[in-house]
Coordinates of C-alpha atoms and ligand atoms in Angstrom, one line a residue:
X1 CA 84.4 391.3 -47.4
X2 CA 83.1 390.3 -50.8
X3 CA 80.9 392.8 -52.6
X4 CA 77.7 390.7 -52.3
X5 CA 77.8 390.7 -48.5
X6 CA 78.6 394.4 -48.5
X7 CA 75.5 394.9 -50.6
X8 CA 73.5 392.7 -48.3
X9 CA 74.6 394.7 -45.3
X10 CA 73.7 397.9 -47.1
X11 CA 70.3 396.6 -47.9
X12 CA 69.7 395.6 -44.3
X13 CA 70.6 399.1 -43.2
X14 CA 68.3 400.6 -45.8
X15 CA 65.5 398.4 -44.7
X16 CA 65.9 399.5 -41.2
X17 CA 66.0 403.2 -42.2
X18 CA 62.7 403.0 -44.1
X19 CA 61.1 401.2 -41.2
X20 CA 60.9 397.7 -42.5
X21 CA 62.7 396.4 -39.5
X22 CA 62.7 398.8 -36.6
X23 CA 62.7 398.1 -32.9
X24 CA 59.2 396.5 -33.1
X25 CA 60.3 393.9 -35.6
X26 CA 63.9 393.7 -34.5
X27 CA 65.4 391.9 -31.6
X28 CA 65.6 393.9 -28.3
X29 CA 69.1 393.8 -26.9
X30 CA 69.2 394.7 -23.2
X31 CA 72.5 396.2 -22.3
X32 CA 74.0 398.9 -19.9
X33 CA 77.3 400.7 -20.3
X34 CA 78.1 399.9 -16.7
X35 CA 78.4 396.2 -17.5
X36 CA 81.9 397.0 -18.4
X37 CA 82.7 397.5 -14.8
X38 CA 82.8 393.7 -14.5
X39 CA 83.3 392.1 -11.1
X40 CA 86.5 392.8 -9.5
X41 CA 89.0 389.9 -9.6
X42 CA 87.0 387.6 -11.9
X43 CA 88.3 386.7 -15.3
X44 CA 85.0 387.6 -16.9
X45 CA 85.8 389.6 -20.0
X46 CA 84.5 393.0 -18.7
X47 CA 83.9 394.0 -22.3
X48 CA 82.0 390.9 -23.5
X49 CA 78.7 392.7 -23.8
X50 CA 80.3 395.6 -25.7
X51 CA 82.1 393.3 -28.1
X52 CA 78.8 391.5 -28.9
X53 CA 77.0 394.8 -29.3
X54 CA 79.7 396.1 -31.5
X55 CA 79.5 393.0 -33.7
X56 CA 75.7 393.3 -34.1
X57 CA 75.8 397.1 -34.7
X58 CA 78.7 397.1 -37.1
X59 CA 77.4 394.2 -39.1
X60 CA 74.2 396.1 -39.5
X61 CA 72.2 393.3 -37.8
X62 CA 70.8 395.8 -35.3
X63 CA 70.6 399.6 -34.9
X64 CA 71.1 401.7 -31.8
X65 CA 67.3 401.7 -31.4
X66 CA 67.4 397.9 -30.7
X67 CA 69.5 398.6 -27.6
X68 CA 67.5 398.9 -24.4
X69 CA 69.1 400.3 -21.2
X70 CA 67.8 398.7 -18.0
X71 CA 67.2 400.2 -14.6
X72 CA 68.4 398.6 -11.4
X73 CA 65.9 396.2 -9.8
X74 CA 64.0 397.7 -6.9
X75 CA 64.9 396.2 -3.5
X76 CA 61.2 395.1 -3.3
X77 CA 61.7 393.0 -6.4
X78 CA 64.8 391.4 -4.8
X79 CA 62.9 390.7 -1.6
X80 CA 60.5 388.5 -3.5
X81 CA 63.3 386.0 -3.9
X82 CA 66.0 386.7 -1.3
X83 CA 65.5 387.0 2.5
X84 CA 65.8 390.3 4.2
X85 CA 68.6 389.0 6.4
X86 CA 70.6 387.9 3.3
X87 CA 70.1 391.2 1.5
X88 CA 71.3 393.1 4.7
X89 CA 74.4 390.8 4.8
X90 CA 75.4 392.2 1.3
X91 CA 76.5 395.4 3.1
X92 CA 79.3 393.3 4.6
X93 CA 82.5 393.0 2.5
X94 CA 83.3 389.6 4.1
X95 CA 80.1 388.1 2.9
X96 CA 80.3 389.5 -0.6
X97 CA 84.1 388.7 -0.8
X98 CA 83.3 385.1 0.1
X99 CA 80.9 384.7 -2.8
X100 CA 83.3 386.4 -5.2
X101 CA 86.2 384.4 -3.8
X102 CA 88.5 387.3 -3.0
X103 CA 89.0 390.0 -0.3
X104 CA 87.0 393.2 -1.0
X105 CA 87.0 396.7 0.3
X106 CA 83.8 398.6 1.0
X107 CA 83.8 400.4 -2.4
X108 CA 84.3 397.1 -4.4
X109 CA 81.6 395.5 -2.4
X110 CA 79.2 398.3 -3.2
X111 CA 80.1 398.2 -6.9
X112 CA 79.7 394.4 -7.1
X113 CA 76.2 394.5 -5.5
X114 CA 75.1 397.5 -7.6
X115 CA 76.2 395.7 -10.8
X116 CA 74.2 392.5 -10.0
X117 CA 71.2 394.6 -9.0
X118 CA 71.4 396.4 -12.3
X119 CA 71.7 393.0 -14.0
X120 CA 68.6 391.8 -12.2
X121 CA 66.8 394.9 -13.6
X122 CA 68.1 393.9 -17.0
X123 CA 66.7 390.4 -16.8
X124 CA 63.4 391.8 -15.6
X125 CA 63.3 394.0 -18.7
X126 CA 64.2 391.1 -20.9
X127 CA 61.4 389.0 -19.6
X128 CA 58.9 391.8 -20.0
X129 CA 60.0 392.5 -23.6
X130 CA 59.9 388.7 -24.5
X131 CA 56.2 388.7 -23.3
X132 CA 55.3 392.0 -24.9
X133 CA 56.7 390.8 -28.3
X134 CA 55.8 387.2 -27.9
X135 CA 59.3 386.4 -29.2
X136 CA 62.9 386.5 -28.2
X137 CA 64.6 389.3 -26.2
X138 CA 68.3 389.1 -25.3
X139 CA 70.1 390.3 -22.2
X140 CA 73.9 390.9 -22.7
X141 CA 74.5 389.8 -19.1
X142 CA 72.8 387.9 -16.3
X143 CA 72.4 384.3 -15.3
X144 CA 73.6 384.5 -11.7
X145 CA 72.1 381.1 -11.0
X146 CA 74.0 380.0 -7.9
X147 CA 72.4 382.6 -5.7
X148 CA 69.7 381.0 -3.5
X149 CA 67.0 382.5 -1.2
X150 CA 69.3 383.2 1.7
X151 CA 72.8 382.9 0.4
X152 CA 75.1 383.7 -2.6
X153 CA 77.6 381.4 -4.1
X154 CA 80.0 381.0 -7.0
X155 CA 80.2 384.7 -8.1
X156 CA 76.4 385.1 -7.8
X157 CA 74.9 387.5 -5.3
X158 CA 71.4 388.1 -6.7
X159 CA 69.5 385.5 -8.8
X160 CA 68.4 387.8 -11.7
X161 CA 66.4 385.1 -13.5
X162 CA 64.5 384.2 -10.3
X163 CA 63.9 387.9 -9.5
X164 CA 62.5 388.4 -13.0
X165 CA 60.2 385.4 -12.7
X166 CA 58.9 386.7 -9.3
X167 CA 58.4 390.1 -10.8
X168 CA 56.4 388.8 -13.7
X169 CA 54.3 386.6 -11.4
X170 CA 53.6 389.7 -9.2
X171 CA 52.5 391.5 -12.4
X172 CA 49.9 388.7 -12.9
X173 CA 51.6 386.4 -15.4
X174 CA 50.3 383.0 -14.6
X175 CA 51.4 380.6 -17.3
X176 CA 54.0 377.9 -16.7
X177 CA 57.6 379.1 -16.8
X178 CA 60.6 377.1 -17.9
X179 CA 64.2 377.9 -17.1
X180 CA 66.7 376.2 -19.5
X181 CA 70.1 376.6 -17.8
X182 CA 72.9 375.4 -20.0
X183 CA 75.7 377.1 -18.2
X184 CA 78.2 374.4 -17.4
X185 CA 77.7 374.9 -13.7
X186 CA 74.7 373.7 -11.7
X187 CA 71.7 376.1 -11.6
X188 CA 71.3 375.1 -7.9
X189 CA 70.2 378.5 -6.6
X190 CA 67.3 378.8 -9.1
X191 CA 66.3 375.3 -8.3
X192 CA 66.3 376.0 -4.5
X193 CA 64.3 379.2 -5.0
X194 CA 61.6 377.4 -6.9
X195 CA 61.9 374.1 -5.0
X196 CA 58.2 374.2 -4.0
X197 CA 56.7 375.9 -7.1
X198 CA 55.4 373.4 -9.7
X199 CA 54.7 376.2 -12.1
X200 CA 58.5 376.9 -12.6
X201 CA 60.4 374.0 -14.1
X202 CA 64.2 374.4 -13.8
X203 CA 66.1 372.4 -16.4
X204 CA 69.9 372.3 -16.0
X205 CA 72.7 370.3 -17.7
X206 CA 75.9 370.8 -15.7
X207 CA 79.3 369.2 -14.9
X208 CA 78.5 368.3 -11.3
X209 CA 75.6 368.7 -8.9
X210 CA 75.9 371.3 -6.2
X211 CA 74.5 370.6 -2.8
X212 CA 70.8 371.6 -3.2
X213 CA 68.2 368.9 -3.2
X214 CA 65.7 368.3 -6.0
X215 CA 62.6 370.5 -6.5
X216 CA 59.0 369.7 -7.3
X217 CA 59.6 370.5 -11.0
X218 CA 63.2 370.2 -12.1
X219 CA 65.5 368.3 -14.4
X220 CA 69.0 368.1 -13.1
X221 CA 71.5 366.3 -15.3
X222 CA 75.1 365.8 -14.3
X223 CA 77.6 365.1 -17.2
X224 CA 81.0 365.2 -15.3
X225 CA 84.1 366.9 -16.5
X226 CA 85.3 366.9 -20.1
X227 CA 82.0 366.3 -21.9
X228 CA 82.3 366.4 -25.7
X229 CA 80.0 367.5 -28.5
X230 CA 78.0 364.4 -29.3
X231 CA 77.4 363.2 -25.7
X232 CA 76.2 366.7 -24.7
X233 CA 74.0 367.2 -27.7
X234 CA 72.5 363.7 -27.5
X235 CA 71.5 364.3 -23.8
X236 CA 69.9 367.7 -24.7
X237 CA 68.0 366.2 -27.7
X238 CA 66.7 363.3 -25.5
X239 CA 65.8 365.3 -22.3
X240 CA 64.6 368.7 -23.3
X241 CA 61.7 368.0 -25.7
X242 CA 59.7 365.8 -23.2
X243 CA 60.0 368.5 -20.6
X244 CA 58.8 371.2 -23.0
X245 CA 55.9 369.0 -24.1
X246 CA 54.8 368.2 -20.6
X247 CA 55.3 371.6 -19.0
X248 CA 54.0 373.7 -21.9
X249 CA 55.7 377.0 -20.9
X250 CA 54.2 380.3 -21.7
X251 CA 57.6 381.9 -21.1
X252 CA 61.2 380.5 -21.1
X253 CA 64.4 381.9 -19.7
X254 CA 67.4 380.5 -21.4
X255 CA 70.8 380.8 -19.7
X256 CA 73.0 380.3 -22.8
X257 CA 76.2 379.8 -20.9
X258 CA 79.3 379.9 -23.1
X259 CA 81.5 378.3 -20.4
X260 CA 80.8 374.9 -22.0
X261 CA 83.3 376.0 -24.7
X262 CA 86.6 374.1 -25.0
X263 CA 88.5 377.4 -24.8
X264 CA 86.8 378.6 -21.6
X265 CA 89.3 379.3 -18.8
X266 CA 86.9 378.2 -16.0
X267 CA 84.7 375.5 -17.5
X268 CA 85.8 372.0 -17.9
X269 CA 83.6 371.0 -20.8
X270 CA 85.0 370.5 -24.3
X271 CA 82.3 371.8 -26.7
X272 CA 83.3 373.1 -30.1
X273 CA 81.9 376.5 -31.3
X274 CA 79.8 374.6 -33.9
X275 CA 78.2 372.4 -31.3
X276 CA 77.3 375.4 -29.1
X277 CA 75.4 376.9 -31.9
X278 CA 73.7 373.6 -32.6
X279 CA 72.7 373.6 -28.9
X280 CA 71.3 377.1 -28.9
X281 CA 69.4 376.5 -32.1
X282 CA 67.9 373.3 -30.7
X283 CA 66.6 375.1 -27.6
X284 CA 64.9 377.8 -29.7
X285 CA 63.5 375.3 -32.3
X286 CA 62.2 373.0 -29.6
X287 CA 60.3 375.8 -27.9
X288 CA 58.9 377.1 -31.2
X289 CA 57.4 373.6 -31.8
X290 CA 55.2 374.1 -28.8
X291 CA 54.2 377.6 -29.8
X292 CA 55.3 379.3 -33.0
X293 CA 56.0 382.7 -31.4
X294 CA 57.5 381.7 -28.1
X295 CA 58.4 384.4 -25.5
X296 CA 62.1 383.7 -24.9
X297 CA 64.3 385.7 -22.5
X298 CA 67.9 384.9 -23.3
X299 CA 70.6 385.7 -20.7
X300 CA 74.4 385.1 -21.2
X301 CA 75.4 383.2 -18.2
X302 CA 79.0 382.2 -17.7
X303 CA 81.8 382.5 -20.2
X304 CA 85.4 383.3 -19.2
X305 CA 88.4 384.4 -21.2
X306 CA 88.9 386.8 -24.2
X307 CA 86.9 384.6 -26.6
X308 CA 83.8 384.3 -24.5
X309 CA 81.9 386.9 -26.6
X310 CA 82.0 384.6 -29.7
X311 CA 79.5 381.9 -28.9
X312 CA 76.7 384.3 -27.9
X313 CA 77.5 386.6 -30.9
X314 CA 77.2 383.6 -33.2
X315 CA 73.9 382.6 -31.6
X316 CA 72.4 386.1 -31.8
X317 CA 73.5 386.5 -35.5
X318 CA 71.6 383.3 -36.1
X319 CA 68.6 384.6 -34.3
X320 CA 68.6 387.7 -36.3
X321 CA 69.7 386.4 -39.7
X322 CA 68.2 382.9 -39.6
X323 CA 71.5 381.5 -40.8
X324 CA 75.1 381.0 -39.7
X325 CA 77.2 384.2 -39.9
X326 CA 81.0 384.3 -39.9
X327 CA 82.4 386.3 -37.0
X328 CA 85.1 389.0 -37.4
X329 CA 88.4 388.5 -35.5
X330 CA 88.9 389.9 -32.0
X331 CA 91.0 392.7 -33.3
X332 CA 88.3 394.1 -35.6
X333 CA 85.9 393.9 -32.7
X334 CA 88.3 395.8 -30.4
X335 CA 88.7 398.6 -33.0
X336 CA 85.0 398.7 -33.7
X337 CA 84.1 398.8 -30.1
X338 CA 86.3 401.9 -29.5
X339 CA 84.6 403.7 -32.4
X340 CA 81.2 402.7 -31.1
X341 CA 82.1 404.0 -27.6
X342 CA 83.5 407.2 -29.1
X343 CA 80.3 407.7 -31.0
X344 CA 78.3 407.2 -27.9
X345 CA 80.3 409.8 -26.0
X346 CA 79.9 412.2 -28.9
X347 CA 76.1 411.5 -28.9
X348 CA 76.4 410.2 -32.5
X349 CA 75.0 407.0 -33.8
X350 CA 77.5 404.5 -35.1
X351 CA 74.9 402.7 -37.1
X352 CA 76.0 401.8 -40.6
X353 CA 79.6 403.1 -40.3
X354 CA 81.0 399.7 -41.2
X355 CA 84.2 400.1 -39.3
X356 CA 85.0 396.4 -39.4
X357 CA 85.9 396.3 -43.0
X358 CA 86.9 399.8 -43.8
X359 CA 89.0 400.1 -46.9
X360 CA 92.2 402.1 -47.2
X361 CA 90.3 405.4 -47.7
X362 CA 90.8 407.9 -45.0
X363 CA 87.2 408.2 -43.8
X364 CA 85.4 409.9 -41.0
X365 CA 86.7 407.5 -38.4
X366 CA 90.3 408.2 -39.3
X367 CA 89.7 411.9 -38.6
X368 CA 88.0 410.9 -35.3
X369 CA 91.2 408.9 -34.5
X370 CA 93.3 411.9 -35.0
X371 CA 91.1 414.0 -32.8
X372 CA 91.0 411.3 -30.1
X373 CA 94.5 410.0 -30.1
X374 CA 96.7 413.0 -30.6
X375 CA 97.1 416.6 -29.6
X376 CA 97.8 419.3 -32.1
X377 CA 100.4 422.0 -31.6
X378 CA 97.6 424.4 -30.8
X379 CA 96.4 422.2 -28.0
X380 CA 99.8 422.1 -26.6
X381 CA 100.2 425.8 -26.9
X382 CA 97.0 426.3 -24.9
X383 CA 98.4 424.1 -22.2
X384 CA 101.4 426.4 -21.7
X385 CA 104.0 425.4 -24.2
X386 CA 105.3 422.2 -25.8
X387 CA 106.3 419.7 -23.1
X388 CA 109.8 418.3 -23.4
X389 CA 110.5 415.1 -25.3
X390 CA 111.5 413.5 -22.0
X391 CA 109.1 410.9 -20.7
X392 CA 106.9 410.9 -23.9
X393 CA 106.0 407.7 -25.6
X394 CA 107.3 407.9 -29.2
X395 CA 108.3 411.5 -28.6
X396 CA 104.6 412.4 -28.8
X397 CA 102.4 410.9 -26.1
X398 CA 102.5 411.8 -22.4
X399 CA 101.7 409.2 -19.7
X400 CA 98.3 410.8 -19.3
X401 CA 97.5 410.4 -23.0
X402 CA 98.6 406.8 -23.0
X403 CA 96.6 406.2 -19.9
X404 CA 93.6 407.8 -21.6
X405 CA 94.1 405.5 -24.6
X406 CA 94.4 402.4 -22.4
X407 CA 91.2 403.4 -20.7
X408 CA 89.4 404.0 -24.1
X409 CA 90.5 400.5 -25.3
X410 CA 89.1 398.9 -22.2
X411 CA 92.6 397.7 -21.0
X412 CA 92.4 399.6 -17.7
X413 CA 88.9 398.3 -17.1
X414 CA 90.0 394.7 -17.7
X415 CA 92.9 395.2 -15.3
X416 CA 90.5 396.6 -12.7
X417 CA 88.2 393.6 -13.3
X418 CA 91.1 391.4 -12.3
X419 CA 91.4 393.2 -9.0
X420 CA 94.0 395.9 -9.8
X421 CA 92.1 398.8 -8.5
X422 CA 94.4 401.6 -9.6
X423 CA 96.3 400.7 -12.7
X424 CA 99.2 403.1 -13.3
X425 CA 101.0 404.0 -16.5
X426 CA 104.7 404.6 -16.7
X427 CA 106.5 406.0 -19.7
X428 CA 110.3 405.4 -20.1
X429 CA 112.3 407.9 -22.1
X430 CA 113.6 406.1 -25.1
X431 CA 116.4 403.8 -24.1
X432 CA 118.5 401.5 -26.2
X433 CA 115.7 399.0 -26.1
X434 CA 113.2 401.4 -27.6
X435 CA 110.3 403.6 -26.3
X436 CA 108.6 401.8 -23.4
X437 CA 105.2 401.8 -21.8
X438 CA 104.7 399.9 -18.5
X439 CA 101.4 399.4 -16.8
X440 CA 101.3 398.5 -13.1
X441 CA 98.5 397.3 -11.0
X442 CA 98.8 400.2 -8.5
X443 CA 100.7 403.5 -7.9
X444 CA 103.3 401.7 -5.8
X445 CA 104.3 399.7 -8.9
X446 CA 104.3 396.4 -7.2
X447 CA 102.6 394.3 -9.9
X448 CA 103.7 394.7 -13.5
X449 CA 100.8 394.0 -15.9
X450 CA 102.1 395.1 -19.2
X451 CA 105.5 396.0 -20.6
X452 CA 105.6 397.2 -24.2
X453 CA 108.7 398.3 -26.2
X454 CA 108.3 399.5 -29.7
X455 CA 110.3 401.0 -32.5
X456 CA 109.6 402.9 -35.7
X457 CA 111.3 400.7 -38.2
X458 CA 111.8 400.7 -42.0
X459 CA 113.8 397.5 -42.3
X460 CA 110.9 395.0 -42.5
X461 CA 109.8 395.8 -46.1
X462 CA 111.6 398.3 -48.4
X463 CA 109.9 401.7 -48.6
X464 CA 107.4 401.0 -45.8
X465 CA 107.6 402.2 -42.3
X466 CA 106.2 400.1 -39.4
X467 CA 105.6 400.5 -35.7
X468 CA 107.4 397.3 -34.6
X469 CA 106.6 395.7 -31.3
X470 CA 110.0 394.7 -30.0
X471 CA 108.7 393.3 -26.8
X472 CA 105.3 392.8 -25.3
X473 CA 104.6 391.3 -21.9
X474 CA 101.0 390.9 -20.7
X475 CA 100.6 389.1 -17.4
X476 CA 98.3 388.8 -14.4
X477 CA 100.9 388.4 -11.6
X478 CA 98.4 387.6 -8.9
X479 CA 96.7 384.8 -10.8
X480 CA 97.9 381.2 -10.9
X481 CA 98.0 378.7 -13.8
X482 CA 95.0 376.4 -13.8
X483 CA 95.5 372.6 -14.0
X484 CA 94.3 372.6 -17.6
X485 CA 96.6 375.3 -18.8
X486 CA 100.4 374.9 -18.6
X487 CA 102.7 377.9 -18.8
X488 CA 104.1 378.8 -22.2
X489 CA 107.9 378.8 -22.5
X490 CA 109.2 381.9 -20.6
X491 CA 105.9 382.7 -19.1
X492 CA 106.0 383.4 -15.4
X493 CA 102.3 384.3 -14.8
X494 CA 99.1 383.7 -16.7
X495 CA 98.2 386.2 -19.4
X496 CA 96.0 389.3 -19.0
X497 CA 93.5 388.5 -21.8
X498 CA 93.9 391.9 -23.5
X499 CA 96.1 391.1 -26.5
X500 CA 93.4 392.1 -29.1
X501 CA 92.8 395.4 -27.3
X502 CA 96.5 396.2 -27.1
X503 CA 96.9 395.4 -30.8
X504 CA 93.9 397.6 -31.7
X505 CA 95.3 400.5 -29.7
X506 CA 98.7 400.1 -31.5
X507 CA 96.9 400.1 -34.9
X508 CA 95.3 403.5 -34.1
X509 CA 98.8 404.8 -33.1
X510 CA 100.0 403.7 -36.6
X511 CA 97.2 405.8 -38.1
X512 CA 98.0 408.8 -35.9
X513 CA 101.7 408.6 -36.7
X514 CA 100.9 408.0 -40.4
X515 CA 102.9 404.7 -40.4
X516 CA 102.2 401.9 -42.9
X517 CA 101.5 399.2 -40.4
X518 CA 102.1 397.4 -37.2
X519 CA 104.8 394.7 -37.2
X520 CA 105.9 392.0 -34.8
X521 CA 108.7 389.4 -35.1
X522 CA 107.6 386.0 -33.7
X523 CA 110.7 384.4 -32.4
X524 CA 108.9 381.3 -31.1
X525 CA 106.2 379.1 -32.5
X526 CA 103.8 379.9 -29.7
X527 CA 104.3 383.6 -30.2
X528 CA 103.4 383.2 -33.9
X529 CA 100.3 381.2 -32.8
X530 CA 99.1 383.9 -30.5
X531 CA 99.9 386.7 -32.8
X532 CA 98.3 385.0 -35.8
X533 CA 94.8 385.8 -34.4
X534 CA 95.5 389.5 -35.1
X535 CA 98.5 389.7 -37.5
X536 CA 99.3 388.0 -40.7
X537 CA 102.5 386.6 -42.1
X538 CA 104.4 388.8 -44.6
X539 CA 105.8 385.8 -46.4
X540 CA 103.5 383.0 -47.7
X541 CA 106.3 380.5 -47.0
X542 CA 106.2 381.4 -43.3
X543 CA 102.4 380.9 -43.4
X544 CA 102.8 377.5 -45.0
X545 CA 105.5 376.3 -42.5
X546 CA 103.2 377.5 -39.7
X547 CA 100.3 375.5 -41.0
X548 CA 102.4 372.4 -41.4
X549 CA 103.6 372.6 -37.8
X550 CA 100.1 373.3 -36.6
X551 CA 98.8 370.1 -38.4
X552 CA 101.6 368.0 -36.9
X553 CA 101.1 369.2 -33.3
X554 CA 97.3 369.3 -33.3
X555 CA 97.0 366.9 -30.3
X556 CA 99.4 369.0 -28.1
X557 CA 98.8 372.0 -26.0
X558 CA 100.4 375.2 -27.4
X559 CA 103.1 375.0 -24.7
X560 CA 104.0 371.4 -25.6
X561 CA 104.0 372.2 -29.3
X562 CA 106.3 375.2 -28.9
X563 CA 108.8 373.2 -26.7
X564 CA 108.6 370.4 -29.2
X565 CA 109.4 372.7 -32.2
X566 CA 112.3 374.3 -30.3
X567 CA 113.7 370.8 -29.5
X568 CA 113.5 369.8 -33.2
X569 CA 110.9 367.2 -32.3
X570 CA 108.3 368.2 -35.0
X571 CA 109.4 366.3 -38.1
X572 CA 108.0 366.8 -41.6
X573 CA 107.7 363.2 -42.9
X574 CA 109.2 364.3 -46.2
X575 CA 110.8 362.7 -48.1
X576 CA 113.3 363.3 -46.8
X577 CA 112.1 363.7 -43.2
X578 CA 113.1 367.0 -41.8
X579 CA 112.6 368.7 -38.4
X580 CA 110.5 371.9 -38.7
X581 CA 112.1 374.7 -36.9
X582 CA 110.7 378.1 -36.1
X583 CA 112.9 381.1 -36.9
X584 CA 112.1 384.7 -36.3
X585 CA 109.6 385.9 -38.9
X586 CA 107.8 389.2 -39.4
X587 CA 104.0 389.4 -39.0
X588 CA 102.0 392.5 -39.7
X589 CA 98.7 394.4 -39.6
X590 CA 98.6 396.6 -42.7
X591 CA 97.3 400.1 -42.0
X592 CA 98.1 402.4 -44.9
X593 CA 96.3 401.9 -48.2
X594 CA 99.6 401.6 -49.9
X595 CA 100.7 398.6 -47.8
X596 CA 97.2 397.0 -48.1
X597 CA 97.5 397.2 -51.9
X598 CA 101.1 395.9 -51.8
X599 CA 100.0 392.8 -49.7
X600 CA 97.0 392.0 -51.7
X601 CA 99.1 392.1 -54.9
X602 CA 101.8 389.9 -53.4
Ligands
ZN701 ZN1 79.1 378.8 -15.2

């Protein structure tokens, strides 16, 4: 980070400290730690809310006092929207399982309903705060728009936005309400709930219409699959302003779905990150034209896959800063998130710790790392003697400690969110292939989710010692490849979406073991492409060759590109023309100050 932006961040924190921008002036962010429980079996990133909050806190955009914890919605509030018979049916695992699209036991059923009830409480609070402040309030969740009066659908059990609208009406709020639903799927449930209420206009742009008929006040726009930036934005620019001008809302709920993104693993739209920000800004600015300080309740809506935190984070940074802000990479967020959660547990505030761009100085967090990620001799003594080296990862960490780390980094939660209720860690005593950690979906070890083999290695760079990843398998064996995503070479099952969190964990192991950095040898082009999001090339020539291949294969999927490189089909035009091959090259995350200095000099 350049010194000027460091200064700016410092000034922002200072301003907050002296009360120039406290909770009253700042943006309320509604969030509950239980959101990380996710919905069992759904590829929602269970940590999306925490990643966004980490980004906002760590950048100094908000302080802990901007975060507002909601309470679960009262059943009475749910009854204003959903029928008694439907709410009773949510005790039945078959009913809930059908909505979520997978078989559920009684415990998972209860958890899924509790989570959506808490979410409904969160959207209620968001609406209240938007009205109180006559401005924006943001819920890091919500947008369960398929749920109708007497049925759920498409992952949605309880329609949180409709529950919030009904709650505010019950409290006497009478002005017109607008629901702008830009999740890529049809907001059919909300439309059905307000079918006969002209005071609530439901505006939805979606890929295809669901079954529900039109309402007295709705705009329902179908764009089909594969919609691109310009077509989408043109439609929004044409259709939204007249609705806002005619309806003149006194409160707007905006479902800022990120599943319009090209990278989304569920959605079939093809919007770029830039276009999504243009969309979000357009909604805010259109509403502000009607009324300068417009009460705006933002909820996240859909967004699937490990990058789904990015579009909302970009939008919120714009709301807070009034300009476009560059986002940190997924790895920094994973590390920052763990520090934030550790701070929460210890009752400390993480505000202003700046963990995302820490220098090489051993600072408070590094000491925290040691406390969190290792045991001292004394601890071991208290536990009744030093355990044998057998069955310990890197001769140091027991299966329980590794399991605790995987829990802390959210990896177990994400496995649970994919339907593996009891993820189980296995440590293999060091074999010829290196110390090994395996993560299974259950104690009977039927589904292998992760296999990691590492080595402490000083051959990568003279006089530096690395933790080298010899082998890393991350897979979701019960899931299937979608039609839009073909398998990568050698891949049997779709990925688990936890690479950034695993890399973040390994970086903290490097700190604990006082190693210089984390290293990985990318033996195939696609491996380099995946690793490049978190690791960098040691040799600038490798970086250069990578970029040239990337440019020559930009119209191909990653799987196609990798096969094509392996077959010698990617040819540098030259002269002379020359096939670009991928050979095994080292990639690293520098951890020690010494290595960071070495690499910045090189
Ligand atoms: Zn959606």
